Coordinates of C-alpha atoms and ligand atoms in Angstrom, one line a residue:
X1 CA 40.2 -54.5 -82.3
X2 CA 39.2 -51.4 -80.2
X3 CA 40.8 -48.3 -80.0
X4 CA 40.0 -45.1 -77.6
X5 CA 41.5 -42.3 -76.2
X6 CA 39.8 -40.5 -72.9
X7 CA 40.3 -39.4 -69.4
X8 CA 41.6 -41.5 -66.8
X9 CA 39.2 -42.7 -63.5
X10 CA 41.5 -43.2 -60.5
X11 CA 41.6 -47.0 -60.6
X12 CA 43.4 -46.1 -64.2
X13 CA 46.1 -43.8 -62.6
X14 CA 48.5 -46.8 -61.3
X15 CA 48.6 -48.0 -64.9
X16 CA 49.5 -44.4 -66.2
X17 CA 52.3 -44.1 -63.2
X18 CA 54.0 -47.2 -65.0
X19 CA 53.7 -46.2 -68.2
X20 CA 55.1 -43.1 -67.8
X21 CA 57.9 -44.7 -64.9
X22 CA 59.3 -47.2 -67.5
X23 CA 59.5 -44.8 -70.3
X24 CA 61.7 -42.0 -68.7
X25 CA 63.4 -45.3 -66.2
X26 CA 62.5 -43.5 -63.5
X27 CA 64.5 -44.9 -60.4
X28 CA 62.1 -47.4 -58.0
X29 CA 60.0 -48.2 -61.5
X30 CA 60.2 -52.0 -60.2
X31 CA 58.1 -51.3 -56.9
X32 CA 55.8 -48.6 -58.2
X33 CA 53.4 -48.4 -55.0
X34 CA 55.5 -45.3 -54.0
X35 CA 55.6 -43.5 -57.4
X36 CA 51.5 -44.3 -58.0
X37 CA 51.1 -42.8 -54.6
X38 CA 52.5 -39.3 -55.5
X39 CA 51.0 -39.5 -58.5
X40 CA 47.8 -39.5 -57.0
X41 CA 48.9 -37.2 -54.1
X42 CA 49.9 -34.4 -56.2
X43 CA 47.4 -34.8 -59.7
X44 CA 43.7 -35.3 -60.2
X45 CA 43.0 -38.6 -62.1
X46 CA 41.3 -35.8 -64.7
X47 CA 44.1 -34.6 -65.6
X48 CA 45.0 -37.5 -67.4
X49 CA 44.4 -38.8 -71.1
X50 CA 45.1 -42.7 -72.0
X51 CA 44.9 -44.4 -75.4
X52 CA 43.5 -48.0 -75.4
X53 CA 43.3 -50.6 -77.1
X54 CA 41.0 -53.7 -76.7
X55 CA 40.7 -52.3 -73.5
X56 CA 44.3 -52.3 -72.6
X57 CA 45.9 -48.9 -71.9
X58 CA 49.2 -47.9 -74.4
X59 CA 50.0 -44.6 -74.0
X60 CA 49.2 -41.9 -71.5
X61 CA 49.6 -38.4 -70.8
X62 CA 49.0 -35.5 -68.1
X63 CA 47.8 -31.7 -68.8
X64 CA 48.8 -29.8 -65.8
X65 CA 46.5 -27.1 -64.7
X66 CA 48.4 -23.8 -64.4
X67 CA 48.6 -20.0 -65.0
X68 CA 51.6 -18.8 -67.2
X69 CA 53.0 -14.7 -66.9
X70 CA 53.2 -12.6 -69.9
X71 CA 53.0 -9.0 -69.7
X72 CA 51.7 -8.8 -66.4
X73 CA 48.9 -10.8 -66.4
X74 CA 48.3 -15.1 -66.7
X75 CA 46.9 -16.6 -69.1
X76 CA 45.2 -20.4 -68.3
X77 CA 48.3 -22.7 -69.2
X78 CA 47.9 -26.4 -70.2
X79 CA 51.5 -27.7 -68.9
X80 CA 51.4 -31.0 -70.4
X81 CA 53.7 -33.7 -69.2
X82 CA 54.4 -36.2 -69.1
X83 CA 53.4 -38.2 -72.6
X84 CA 54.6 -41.4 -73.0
X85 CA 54.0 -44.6 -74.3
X86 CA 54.3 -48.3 -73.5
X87 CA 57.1 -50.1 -74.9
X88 CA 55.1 -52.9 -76.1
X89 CA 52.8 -50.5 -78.4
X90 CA 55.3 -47.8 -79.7
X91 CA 54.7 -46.5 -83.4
X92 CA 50.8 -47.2 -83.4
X93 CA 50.1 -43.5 -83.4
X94 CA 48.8 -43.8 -80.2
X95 CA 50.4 -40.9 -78.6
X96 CA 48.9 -38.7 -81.9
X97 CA 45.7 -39.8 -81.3
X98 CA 46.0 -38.7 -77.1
X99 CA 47.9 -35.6 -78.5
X100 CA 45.2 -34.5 -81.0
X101 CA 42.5 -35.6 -78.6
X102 CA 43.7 -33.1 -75.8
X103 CA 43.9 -30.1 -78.0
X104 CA 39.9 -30.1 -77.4
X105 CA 40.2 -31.4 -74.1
X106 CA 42.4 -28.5 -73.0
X107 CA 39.5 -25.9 -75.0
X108 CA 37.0 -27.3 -72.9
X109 CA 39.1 -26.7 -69.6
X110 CA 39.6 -22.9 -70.9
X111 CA 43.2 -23.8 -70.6
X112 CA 43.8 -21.2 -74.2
X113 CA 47.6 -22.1 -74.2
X114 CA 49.8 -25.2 -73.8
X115 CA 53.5 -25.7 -73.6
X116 CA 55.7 -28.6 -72.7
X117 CA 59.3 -29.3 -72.7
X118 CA 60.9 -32.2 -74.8
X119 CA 63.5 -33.7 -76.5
X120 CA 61.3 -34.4 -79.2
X121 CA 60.4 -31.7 -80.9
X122 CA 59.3 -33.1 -84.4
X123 CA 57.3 -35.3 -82.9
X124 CA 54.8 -32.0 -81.0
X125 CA 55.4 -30.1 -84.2
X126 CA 53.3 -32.5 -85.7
X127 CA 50.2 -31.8 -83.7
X128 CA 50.8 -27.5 -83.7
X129 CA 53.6 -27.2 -80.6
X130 CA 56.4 -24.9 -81.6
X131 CA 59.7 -23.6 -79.9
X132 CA 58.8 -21.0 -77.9
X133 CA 61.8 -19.9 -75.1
X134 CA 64.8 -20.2 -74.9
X135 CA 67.8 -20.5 -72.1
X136 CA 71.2 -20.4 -71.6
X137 CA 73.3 -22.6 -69.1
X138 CA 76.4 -20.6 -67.4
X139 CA 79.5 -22.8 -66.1
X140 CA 82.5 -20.9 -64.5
X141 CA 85.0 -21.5 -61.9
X142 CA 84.0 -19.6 -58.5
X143 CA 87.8 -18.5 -58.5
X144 CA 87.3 -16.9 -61.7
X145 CA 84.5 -14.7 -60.8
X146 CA 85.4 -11.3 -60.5
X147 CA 82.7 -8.9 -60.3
X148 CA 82.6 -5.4 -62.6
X149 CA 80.3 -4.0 -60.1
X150 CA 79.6 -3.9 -56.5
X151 CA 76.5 -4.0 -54.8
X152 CA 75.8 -0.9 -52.9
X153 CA 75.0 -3.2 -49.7
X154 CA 75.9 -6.4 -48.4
X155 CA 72.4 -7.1 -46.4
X156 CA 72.8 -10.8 -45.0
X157 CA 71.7 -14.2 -46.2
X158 CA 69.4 -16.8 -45.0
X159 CA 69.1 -20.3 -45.6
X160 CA 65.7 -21.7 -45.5
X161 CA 64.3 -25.2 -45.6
X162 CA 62.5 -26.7 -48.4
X163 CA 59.0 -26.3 -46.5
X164 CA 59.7 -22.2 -46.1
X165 CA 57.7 -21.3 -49.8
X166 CA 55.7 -19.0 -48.1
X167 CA 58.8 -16.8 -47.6
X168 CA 60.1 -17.0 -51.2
X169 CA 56.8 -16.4 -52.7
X170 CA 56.4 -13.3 -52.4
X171 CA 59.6 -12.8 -54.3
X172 CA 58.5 -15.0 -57.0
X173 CA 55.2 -13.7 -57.6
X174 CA 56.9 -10.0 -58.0
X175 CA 59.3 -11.5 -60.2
X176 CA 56.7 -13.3 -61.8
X177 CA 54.8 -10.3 -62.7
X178 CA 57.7 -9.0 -64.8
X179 CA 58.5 -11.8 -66.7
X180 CA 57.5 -14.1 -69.5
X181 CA 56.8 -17.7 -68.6
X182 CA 56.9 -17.8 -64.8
X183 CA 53.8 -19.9 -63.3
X184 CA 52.0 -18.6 -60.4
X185 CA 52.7 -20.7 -57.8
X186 CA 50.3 -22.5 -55.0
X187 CA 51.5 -24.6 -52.2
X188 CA 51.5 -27.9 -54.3
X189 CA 53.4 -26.3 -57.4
X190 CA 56.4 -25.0 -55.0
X191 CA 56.1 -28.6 -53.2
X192 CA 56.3 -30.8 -55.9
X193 CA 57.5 -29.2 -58.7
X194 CA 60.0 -27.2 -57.0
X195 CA 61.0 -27.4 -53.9
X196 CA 60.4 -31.3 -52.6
X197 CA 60.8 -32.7 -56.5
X198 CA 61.8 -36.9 -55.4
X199 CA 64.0 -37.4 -58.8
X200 CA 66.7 -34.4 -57.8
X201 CA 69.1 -34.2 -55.2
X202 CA 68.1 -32.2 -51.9
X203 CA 67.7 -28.7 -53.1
X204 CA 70.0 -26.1 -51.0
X205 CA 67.7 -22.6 -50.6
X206 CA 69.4 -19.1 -49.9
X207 CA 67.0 -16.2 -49.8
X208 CA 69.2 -12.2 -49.6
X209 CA 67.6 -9.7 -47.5
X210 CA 68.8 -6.1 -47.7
X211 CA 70.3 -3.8 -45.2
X212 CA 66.6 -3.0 -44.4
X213 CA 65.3 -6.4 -44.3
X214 CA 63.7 -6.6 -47.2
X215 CA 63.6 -10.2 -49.1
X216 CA 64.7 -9.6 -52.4
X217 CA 66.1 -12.4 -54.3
X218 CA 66.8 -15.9 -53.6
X219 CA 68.3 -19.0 -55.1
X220 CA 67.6 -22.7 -55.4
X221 CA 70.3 -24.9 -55.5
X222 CA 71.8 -28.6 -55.4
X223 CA 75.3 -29.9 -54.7
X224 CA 75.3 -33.3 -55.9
X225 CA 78.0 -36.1 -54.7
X226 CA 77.4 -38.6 -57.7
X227 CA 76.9 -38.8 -61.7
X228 CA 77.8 -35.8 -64.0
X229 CA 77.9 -32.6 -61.8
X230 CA 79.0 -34.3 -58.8
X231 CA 81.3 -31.3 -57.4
X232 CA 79.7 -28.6 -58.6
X233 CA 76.7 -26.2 -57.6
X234 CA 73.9 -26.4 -59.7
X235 CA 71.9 -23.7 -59.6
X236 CA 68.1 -24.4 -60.7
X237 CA 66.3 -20.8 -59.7
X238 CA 67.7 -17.4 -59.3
X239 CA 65.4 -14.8 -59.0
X240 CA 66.1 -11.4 -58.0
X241 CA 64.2 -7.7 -57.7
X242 CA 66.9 -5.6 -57.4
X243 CA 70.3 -4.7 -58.6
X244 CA 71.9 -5.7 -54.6
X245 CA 70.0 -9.2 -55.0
X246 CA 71.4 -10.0 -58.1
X247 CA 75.0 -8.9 -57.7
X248 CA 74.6 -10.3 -53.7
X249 CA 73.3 -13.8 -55.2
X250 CA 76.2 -14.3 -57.6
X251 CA 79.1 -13.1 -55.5
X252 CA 77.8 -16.1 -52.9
X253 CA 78.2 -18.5 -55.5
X254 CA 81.6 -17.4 -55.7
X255 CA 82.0 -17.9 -52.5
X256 CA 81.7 -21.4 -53.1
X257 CA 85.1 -22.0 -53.8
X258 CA 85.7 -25.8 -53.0
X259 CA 83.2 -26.6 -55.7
X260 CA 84.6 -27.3 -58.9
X261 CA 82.4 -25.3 -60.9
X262 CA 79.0 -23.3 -60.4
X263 CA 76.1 -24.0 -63.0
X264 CA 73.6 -21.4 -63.2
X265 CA 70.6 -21.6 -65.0
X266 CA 69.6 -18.0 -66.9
X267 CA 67.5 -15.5 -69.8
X268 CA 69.4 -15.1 -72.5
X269 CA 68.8 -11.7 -71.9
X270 CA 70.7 -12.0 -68.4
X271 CA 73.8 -10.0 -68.3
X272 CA 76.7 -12.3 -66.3
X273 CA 79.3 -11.7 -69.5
X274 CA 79.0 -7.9 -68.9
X275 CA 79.7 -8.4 -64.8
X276 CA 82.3 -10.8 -65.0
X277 CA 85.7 -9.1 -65.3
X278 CA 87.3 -12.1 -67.4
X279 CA 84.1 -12.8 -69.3
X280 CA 85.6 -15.3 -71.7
X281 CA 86.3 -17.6 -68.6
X282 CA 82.8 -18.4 -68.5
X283 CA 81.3 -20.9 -70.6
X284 CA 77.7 -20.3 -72.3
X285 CA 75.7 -23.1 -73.8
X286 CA 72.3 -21.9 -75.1
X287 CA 69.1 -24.3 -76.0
X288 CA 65.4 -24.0 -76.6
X289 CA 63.2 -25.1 -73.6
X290 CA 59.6 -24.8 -74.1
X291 CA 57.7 -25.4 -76.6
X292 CA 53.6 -23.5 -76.9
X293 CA 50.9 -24.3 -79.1
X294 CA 48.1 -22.1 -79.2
X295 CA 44.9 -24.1 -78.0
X296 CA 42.2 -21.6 -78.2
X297 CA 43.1 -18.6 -80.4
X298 CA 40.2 -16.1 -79.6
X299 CA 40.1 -16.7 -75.7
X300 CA 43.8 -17.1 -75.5
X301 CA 44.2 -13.5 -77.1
X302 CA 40.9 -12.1 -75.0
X303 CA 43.8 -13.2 -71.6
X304 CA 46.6 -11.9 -73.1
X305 CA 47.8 -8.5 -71.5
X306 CA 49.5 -5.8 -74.4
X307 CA 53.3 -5.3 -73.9
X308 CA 52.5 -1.6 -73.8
X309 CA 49.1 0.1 -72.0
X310 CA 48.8 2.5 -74.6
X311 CA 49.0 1.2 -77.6
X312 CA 46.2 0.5 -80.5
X313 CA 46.0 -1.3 -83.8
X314 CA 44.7 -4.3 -85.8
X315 CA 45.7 -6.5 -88.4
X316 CA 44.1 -9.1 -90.6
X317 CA 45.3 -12.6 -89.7
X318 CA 44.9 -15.4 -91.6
X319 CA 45.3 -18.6 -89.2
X320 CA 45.7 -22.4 -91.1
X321 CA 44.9 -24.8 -87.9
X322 CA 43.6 -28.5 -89.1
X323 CA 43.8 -29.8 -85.8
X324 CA 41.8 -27.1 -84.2
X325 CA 38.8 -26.4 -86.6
X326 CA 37.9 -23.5 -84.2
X327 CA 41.0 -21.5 -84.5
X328 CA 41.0 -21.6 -88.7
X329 CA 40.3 -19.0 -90.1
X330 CA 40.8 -15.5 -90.9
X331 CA 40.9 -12.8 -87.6
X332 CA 40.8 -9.3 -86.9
X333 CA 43.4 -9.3 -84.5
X334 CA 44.1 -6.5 -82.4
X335 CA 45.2 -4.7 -78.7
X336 CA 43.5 -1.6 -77.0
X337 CA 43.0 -1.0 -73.5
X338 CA 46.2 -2.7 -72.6
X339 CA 45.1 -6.5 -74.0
X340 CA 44.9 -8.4 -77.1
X341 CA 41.5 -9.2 -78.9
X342 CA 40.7 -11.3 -81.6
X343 CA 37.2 -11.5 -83.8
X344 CA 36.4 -13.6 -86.6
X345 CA 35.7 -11.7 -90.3
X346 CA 35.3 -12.4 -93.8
X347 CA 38.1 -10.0 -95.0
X348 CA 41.3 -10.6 -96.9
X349 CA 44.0 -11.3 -94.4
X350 CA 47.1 -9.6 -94.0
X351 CA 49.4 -12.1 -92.6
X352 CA 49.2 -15.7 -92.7
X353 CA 50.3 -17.9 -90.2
X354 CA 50.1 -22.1 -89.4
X355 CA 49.0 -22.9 -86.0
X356 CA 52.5 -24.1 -85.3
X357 CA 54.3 -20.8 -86.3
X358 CA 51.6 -19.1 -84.4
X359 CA 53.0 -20.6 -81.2
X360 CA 56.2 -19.0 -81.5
X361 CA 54.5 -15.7 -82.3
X362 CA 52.2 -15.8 -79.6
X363 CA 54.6 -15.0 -76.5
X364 CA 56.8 -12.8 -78.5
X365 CA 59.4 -15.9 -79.0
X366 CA 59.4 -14.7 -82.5
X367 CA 58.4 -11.3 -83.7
X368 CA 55.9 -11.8 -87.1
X369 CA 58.4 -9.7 -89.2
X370 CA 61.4 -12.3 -88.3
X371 CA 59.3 -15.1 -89.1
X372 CA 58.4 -13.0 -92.3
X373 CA 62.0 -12.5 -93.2
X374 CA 62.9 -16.3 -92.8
X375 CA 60.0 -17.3 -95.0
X376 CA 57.3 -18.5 -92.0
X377 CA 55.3 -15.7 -92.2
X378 CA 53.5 -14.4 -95.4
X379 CA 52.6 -10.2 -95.3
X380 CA 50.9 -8.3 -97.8
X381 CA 52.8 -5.2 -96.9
X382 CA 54.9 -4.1 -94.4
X383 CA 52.7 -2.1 -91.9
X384 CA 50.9 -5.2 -91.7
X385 CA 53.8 -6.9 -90.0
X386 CA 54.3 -3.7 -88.0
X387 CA 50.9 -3.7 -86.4
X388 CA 51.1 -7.2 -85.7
X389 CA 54.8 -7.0 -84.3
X390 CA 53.1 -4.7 -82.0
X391 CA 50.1 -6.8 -81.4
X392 CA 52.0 -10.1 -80.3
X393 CA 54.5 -8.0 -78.7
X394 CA 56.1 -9.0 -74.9
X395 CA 57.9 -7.0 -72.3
X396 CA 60.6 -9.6 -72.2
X397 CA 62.1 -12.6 -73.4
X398 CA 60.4 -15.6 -72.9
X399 CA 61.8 -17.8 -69.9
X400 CA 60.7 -20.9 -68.2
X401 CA 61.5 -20.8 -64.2
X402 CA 59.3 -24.1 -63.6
X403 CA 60.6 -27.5 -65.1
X404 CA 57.7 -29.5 -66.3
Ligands
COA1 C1 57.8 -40.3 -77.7 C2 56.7 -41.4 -77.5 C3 55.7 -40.8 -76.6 C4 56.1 -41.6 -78.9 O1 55.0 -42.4 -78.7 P1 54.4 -43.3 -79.9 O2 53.1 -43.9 -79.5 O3 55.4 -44.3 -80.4 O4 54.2 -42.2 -81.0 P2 53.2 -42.3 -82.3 O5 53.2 -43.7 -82.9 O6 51.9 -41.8 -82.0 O7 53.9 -41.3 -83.3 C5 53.3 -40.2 -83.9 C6 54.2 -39.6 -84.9 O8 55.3 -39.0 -84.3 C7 56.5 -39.7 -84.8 N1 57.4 -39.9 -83.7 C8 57.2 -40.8 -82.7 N2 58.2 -40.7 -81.8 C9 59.0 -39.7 -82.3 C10 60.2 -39.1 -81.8 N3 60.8 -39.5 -80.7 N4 60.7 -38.1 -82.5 C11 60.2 -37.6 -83.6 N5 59.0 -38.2 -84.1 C12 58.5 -39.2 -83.4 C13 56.0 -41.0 -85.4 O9 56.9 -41.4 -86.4 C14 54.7 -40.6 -85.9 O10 54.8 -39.9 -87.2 P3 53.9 -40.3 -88.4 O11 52.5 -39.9 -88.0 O12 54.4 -39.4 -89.5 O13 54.0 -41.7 -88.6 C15 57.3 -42.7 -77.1 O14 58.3 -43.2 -77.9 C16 57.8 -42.7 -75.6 O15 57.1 -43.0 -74.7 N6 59.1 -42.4 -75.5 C17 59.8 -42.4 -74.2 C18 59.2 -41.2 -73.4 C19 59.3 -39.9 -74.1 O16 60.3 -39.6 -74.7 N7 58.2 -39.1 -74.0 C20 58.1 -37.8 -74.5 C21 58.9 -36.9 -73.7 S1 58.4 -35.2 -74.1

């Protein structure tokens, strides 16, 4: 028997499309000439690992090319997803093998990070992914919301159509620039990740201008008529750049009032319970999204803008990485001129860290001396875990805006 894992040519992709369309059931799986033709329309066969065996393909996945926001700069992002394998060839360790075969693929591409979302997680920590963001899901009653504060002016809304993400770019990429996880966006990425995705409901786009006319927030939003949030609004995207967007974006949703319920998708560091007069009317749940692994340690860190400009230190860091022989080791790891640095030495380290933990670390998820406290972390003292608190420090929270 034969086994390999590689990339895909674009004869291979149709195979991959109904690999990938039975595992997550996707609706029109049993006449897949429509589903193989986006696939090819919107992804490059190259970004595409398969596992075969005896010449048979068992298991594919895709690594998205993207850029990711941290601090104010991008670093090259490895979005992977999807991963899935055929039914008939489950348990084989076929998706390991593709898994541990792209963290070198990925290297190669100078993608230096890699994320993906999953409800799997033991199975990515196996191979170095870790939790990394987090989010919480708002529900309330639009008759319920009563607002603490008042914008200072109304300015008017628009709605724009699905093909308009020239006009909310702008917004996003500002947006972008001050947050943690946000892609930067082309044409394709808006199209058919966001705005024109086939397995959603018709998204609904609001965009608030202010009394000047400046764009400064919008929404992205669904109403759906069937399955488990039939009635309600669903809102996938807020984004907002000032105080007026943000209190003028929510008071629309409240607007809504013959829809049962409004679900909005936010940061847990977004402050709804402190506007909403009877805050213990809306409902919070909170989950982890995203999980990183760190694909390139020394590149990813040379990308990797400083949360603050000014700052300078170093720390000895011991990394343990099995599956990515060319991030083990022991690293100086520092920030000066506003970025991150990392170079190998021979030196006692400071703090020790697995690959996996590193992932959490990396994008300020979890700060070193947390993961210290709960035992992930070993220091030798505690200005170690100081300087590298500092070090893999991040502006804000981590939050995912794209769904991949
Ligand atoms: C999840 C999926 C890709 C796993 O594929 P697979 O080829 O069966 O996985 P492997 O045989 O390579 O398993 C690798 C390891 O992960 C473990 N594992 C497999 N699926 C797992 C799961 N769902 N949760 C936790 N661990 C899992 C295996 O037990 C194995 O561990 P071991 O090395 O200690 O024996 C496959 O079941 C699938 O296609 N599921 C439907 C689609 C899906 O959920 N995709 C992932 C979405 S992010």
């Amino acid at each position: 028997m034969s086994f390999e894992v590689r990339t895909l040519t674009s004869e291979e992709m149709a195979d991959a499309a109904a690999i990938s369309a039975y595992a997550f059931n996707a609706p029109g799986r049993h006449e897949m000439t429509e589903l193989a033709e986006r696939l090819r329309r919107t992804s490059q066969p190259d970004w595409f690992l398969g596992s075969f065996e005896d010449g048979e393909m068992t298991a594919m996945m895709c690594v998205l090319p993207v850029e990711m926001y941290l601090n104010g700069g991008t670093l090259p992002f490895g979005a992977v997803s999807p991963v899935a394998s055929s039914p008939l060839h489950r348990r084989k360790g076929h998706a390991a093998a593709m898994l541990r075969y792209s963290l070198a693929t990925m290297r190669e591409r100078g993608q230096v990070i890699s994320g993906l979302s999953t409800p799997h997680p033991a199975l990515y920590r196996r191979y170095g992914w870790e939790i990394a963001a987090d989010a919480r899901a708002y529900c309330f009653k639009p008759k319920d919301f009563r607002s603490m504060a008042r914008p200072r002016q109304r300015g008017r809304f628009r709605m724009l159509k699905t093909t308009d993400w020239q006009e909310l770019d702008p917004i996003h990429r500002a947006y972008a620039q001050r947050h943690n996880g946000p892609f930067l966006r082309g044409e394709g990425w808006w199209r058919d990740y966001v705005l024109e995705t086939p397995w959603r409901p018709a998204h609904d786009i609001v965009v608030w201008q202010s009394d000047s006319g400046e764009s400064e927030g919008y929404a992205v939003y669904q109403q759906p008529s069937t399955g488990p949030d039939a009635g309600k609004v669903v809102v996938l995207e807020l984004v907002t750049l000032s105080g007026d967007a943000y209190l003028n974006l929510h008071l629309y949703f409240a607007g809504h009032d013959i829809n049962r319920e409004i679900l909005l998708w936010a940061s847990r560091q977004d402050p709804l319970p402190v506007l909403l007069e009877d805050a213990e009317k809306l409902e919070i749940k909170e989950g982890f999204t995203v999980m990183l692994r760190v694909i390139d340690f020394e590149a990813a860190m040379r990308w990797r803008r400083a949360a603050r400009e000014d700052d300078v230190c170093e720390v000895v860091l011991r990394i343990e990485d099995e599956l990515a022989p060319w991030n083990d080791g022991t690293w100086r790891a520092g920030i000066a001129e506003g970025r991150t640095h990392a170079a190998r030495v021979d030196e006692e380290p400071e703090i020790e860290v697995s690959a996996r933990v590193l992932g959490s670390l990396f994008n300020g998820y979890l700060r070193p001396s947390v993961a210290h406290e709960s035992g992930m972390v070993t220091a030798s003292n505690a200005d170690a875990l100081d300087r590298a608190d500092r070090i893999f420090a991040a502006r804000k929270a981590p939050f995912f805006t794209d769904h991949f």
